[in-house]
Steps between C-alpha positions, in 0.01 A plus 500: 500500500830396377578484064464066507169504668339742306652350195325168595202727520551621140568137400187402638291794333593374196425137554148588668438741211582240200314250685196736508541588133490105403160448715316787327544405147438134528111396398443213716164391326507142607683241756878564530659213274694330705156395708412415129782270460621290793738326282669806408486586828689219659769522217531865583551373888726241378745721284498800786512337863639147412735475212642823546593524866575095468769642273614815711506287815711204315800736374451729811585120655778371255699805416729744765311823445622812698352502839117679429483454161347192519265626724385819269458154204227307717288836600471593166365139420244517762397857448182604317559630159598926488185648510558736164604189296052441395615794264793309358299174540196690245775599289659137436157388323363374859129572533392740794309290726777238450744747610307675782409178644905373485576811671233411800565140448859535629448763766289222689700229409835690631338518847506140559799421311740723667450377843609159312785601371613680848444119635712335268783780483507423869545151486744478175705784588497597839381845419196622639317883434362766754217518194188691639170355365306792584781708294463278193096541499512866533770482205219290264212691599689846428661397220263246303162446635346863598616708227426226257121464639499921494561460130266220459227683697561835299412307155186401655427818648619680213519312187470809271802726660712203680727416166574854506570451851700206474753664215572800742592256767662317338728781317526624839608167685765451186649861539509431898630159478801629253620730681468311857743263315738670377539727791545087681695416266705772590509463854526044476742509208784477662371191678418334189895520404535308797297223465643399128752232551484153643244397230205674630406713170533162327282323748219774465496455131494125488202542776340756267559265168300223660194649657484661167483172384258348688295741450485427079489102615193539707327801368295305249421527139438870544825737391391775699399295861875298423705829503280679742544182741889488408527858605297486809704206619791739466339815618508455856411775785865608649361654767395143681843385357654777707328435774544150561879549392556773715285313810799169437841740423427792683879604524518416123331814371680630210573118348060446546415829345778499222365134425096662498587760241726267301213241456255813412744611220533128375121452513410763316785523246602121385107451381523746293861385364330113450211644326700687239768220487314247231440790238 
């Protein structure tokens, strides 16, 4: 097995085992509140798969991005959300079924809107991707859906012993995740260097600004479903972005996965900047 494989591997330990931790220590006493809420539903919908890759697809459009960036821009705003952002999502002020069912929400969603966007790519820019449907499922069910319904099913099963659970795999998943990325980080950096220039950091953070945005717009009256729903819109799964990027630029490989880890960085770190900024 060579080192990038079984670093994906590690990568996707830590995912699977943060995802797990989330499912065990959430007490799903009553109907998921997005079923609850249909309003909030289709305003969720409407932030996440329609103003935000109407947005992404109109500057991807207008402005002369480096060949594959724009490409990495629209996967991200078709992809389901990152599947360890419920724990940032909790933390915001969201409540938990809100959050778990955003997170399952989007992963069903993404299936039918990414074959969309491949249509329209095609026909506005010429550009089609090798994308693998069967690749993208197995992706979503690895990543998301199983270990989140292991987690869920171990509360049930054990509702006594699974928060206990849930903090060791989730210390675990955080200590894996860590070092997976900085050891990337270490291998991709370079790439990164490469990518800044020809306005594409500045594109990523005007794309970020916005779907933060729209999130606060359409979240409601609720603090904590506005900045979880900001941050979700934002949060996106990079390894559907990477796949459809990679499927469209395949001899583009360093400018698509430079472009990936630069939008990670930006997603995680200019929320945190905005947040702080009014006080």
């Amino acid at each position: 097995m060579d080192p990038t494989t079984l670093l994906k591997l590690v990568l996707l330990l830590g995912v699977v085992l943060m995802v797990v931790s989330i499912g065990a220590r959430v007490q799903l006493d009553e109907p998921l509140l997005l079923l609850r809420r249909p309003t909030l539903t289709l305003r969720s919908l409407l932030a996440m798969y329609v103003l935000y890759p109407a947005l992404v697809l109109l500057l991807v459009w207008l402005l002369p991005l480096r060949q594959g960036v724009g490409a990495v821009l629209l996967g991200f705003a078709v992809s389901p959300v990152l599947p360890p952002w419920a724990k940032k999502g909790t933390a915001l002020g969201a409540r938990a079924d809100y959050v778990i069912g955003l997170e399952l929400l989007s992963t069903a969603v993404s299936l039918l809107v990414v074959p969309l966007m491949i249509a329209i790519g095609e026909r506005l820019f010429g550009v089609s991707t090798s994308l693998d449907p069967k690749a993208m499922v197995m992706v979503l069910l690895a990543t998301v859906v199983l270990p989140l319904g292991l987690g869920i099913g171990l509360a049930r099963l054990f509702p006594r012993s699974s928060p206990r659970l849930g903090a060791v795999a989730d210390r675990l998943g955080s200590v894996v995740l860590l070092l997976g990325a900085v050891v990337l980080l270490g291998i991709h950096g370079p790439k990164m260097l490469e990518v800044v220039g020809e306005g594409t950091v500045l594109i990523i953070l005007v794309v970020i600004v916005f779907g933060l945005l729209f999130g606060e717009l359409l979240g409601g009256s609720d603090r904590g479903i506005r900045s979880a729903l900001g941050s979700a819109t934002v949060s996106r799964h990079p390894a559907i972005a990477l796949l459809l990027a990679s499927g469209a630029f395949p001899q583009q490989q360093a400018t698509v996965i430079g472009t990936v880890l630069i939008y990670l960085l930006a997603s995680i770190v200019l929320p945190i900047l905005l947040m702080r900024w009014p006080k």
